[in-house]
XYZ file of C-alpha atoms in Angstrom:
107
model
C 0.000 0.000 0.000
C 1.389 3.446 -0.863
C 2.816 5.565 1.892
C 1.158 8.886 2.586
C 3.134 12.075 2.745
C 2.882 13.615 6.166
C 1.660 17.175 6.570
C 4.156 19.366 4.857
C 5.167 22.925 5.574
C 3.911 25.589 3.206
C 6.209 26.150 0.237
C 8.891 28.703 0.872
C 8.240 32.235 -0.323
C 10.824 31.678 -3.050
C 9.138 28.461 -4.241
C 5.719 30.147 -4.184
C 7.048 33.020 -6.293
C 8.572 30.665 -8.880
C 5.336 28.666 -9.087
C 3.424 31.890 -9.670
C 6.024 33.225 -12.117
C 5.598 30.248 -14.426
C 1.807 30.253 -14.126
C 1.574 26.866 -12.472
C -1.204 26.376 -9.989
C -0.022 25.687 -6.452
C -2.018 22.423 -6.457
C -0.369 21.200 -9.655
C 3.046 21.985 -8.193
C 2.144 20.087 -5.014
C 0.904 17.109 -7.056
C 4.230 16.928 -8.904
C 6.119 17.306 -5.633
C 4.038 14.587 -3.980
C 4.563 12.199 -6.889
C 8.299 12.864 -6.720
C 8.280 11.677 -3.118
C 6.175 8.548 -3.844
C 8.294 6.496 -6.219
C 6.050 3.413 -5.897
C 3.073 5.325 -7.277
C -0.131 6.631 -5.755
C -3.792 6.940 -6.701
C -5.568 10.244 -7.241
C -7.372 9.576 -3.955
C -4.048 9.103 -2.156
C -2.813 12.410 -3.542
C -6.077 14.154 -2.703
C -5.960 12.960 0.916
C -2.296 13.885 1.297
C -2.876 17.376 -0.096
C -6.376 17.928 1.317
C -7.718 18.322 -2.212
C -10.693 16.795 -3.993
C -9.582 13.617 -5.756
C -11.558 14.576 -8.874
C -9.642 17.843 -9.148
C -6.407 15.945 -8.580
C -7.426 13.387 -11.210
C -7.981 16.145 -13.800
C -4.496 17.510 -13.110
C -3.013 14.006 -13.323
C -4.671 13.325 -16.683
C -3.315 16.600 -18.074
C 0.174 15.915 -16.681
C 0.047 12.394 -18.098
C -0.944 13.726 -21.532
C 2.259 15.798 -21.483
C 4.349 12.809 -20.426
C 5.573 14.100 -17.061
C 3.323 11.627 -15.217
C 2.820 7.947 -16.015
C 0.051 5.596 -14.929
C -0.488 1.872 -14.906
C -3.851 2.279 -16.649
C -4.294 0.273 -19.816
C -7.253 -0.085 -22.121
C -7.729 -3.656 -20.855
C -7.511 -2.806 -17.159
C -10.063 -4.136 -14.710
C -11.351 -1.951 -11.881
C -10.786 1.695 -11.195
C -7.540 1.788 -9.202
C -4.870 3.629 -11.188
C -1.382 4.289 -9.847
C 0.409 7.440 -10.993
C 4.162 8.051 -10.949
C 6.357 10.976 -11.861
C 8.376 10.591 -15.066
C 11.539 12.340 -13.930
C 13.163 12.142 -17.350
C 10.266 13.854 -19.114
C 9.911 16.428 -16.347
C 13.608 17.302 -16.747
C 13.229 17.491 -20.530
C 10.240 19.825 -20.160
C 12.140 22.075 -17.733
C 15.145 22.203 -20.066
C 12.951 23.038 -23.060
C 11.337 25.868 -21.133
C 14.730 27.273 -20.154
C 15.984 26.925 -23.716
C 12.957 28.855 -24.966
C 13.342 31.544 -22.310
C 17.000 31.963 -23.275
C 15.950 32.612 -26.872
C 17.374 29.395 -28.274
């Protein structure tokens, strides 16, 4: 069973400013952070409970993040049941961050 992240401190002022600067919602940033700390994978409900957020809202963010490749799931078209585990794709997240920096540097 996945481990839950314990109550976390609020993001630092610096982290909050960077999240805002790049137009990312604080919840989406927390979802990515949570997934980074849960290597074995977690469900949208697990994330919702850990972050005190509605699992449906979390699920929408996860689907969007998965469509961009920075999150992976074990869902397949043949899957049985509704339990889906999500994991961070560190490689794709790093690629996305590098592409953003490259763009911002005018390259």
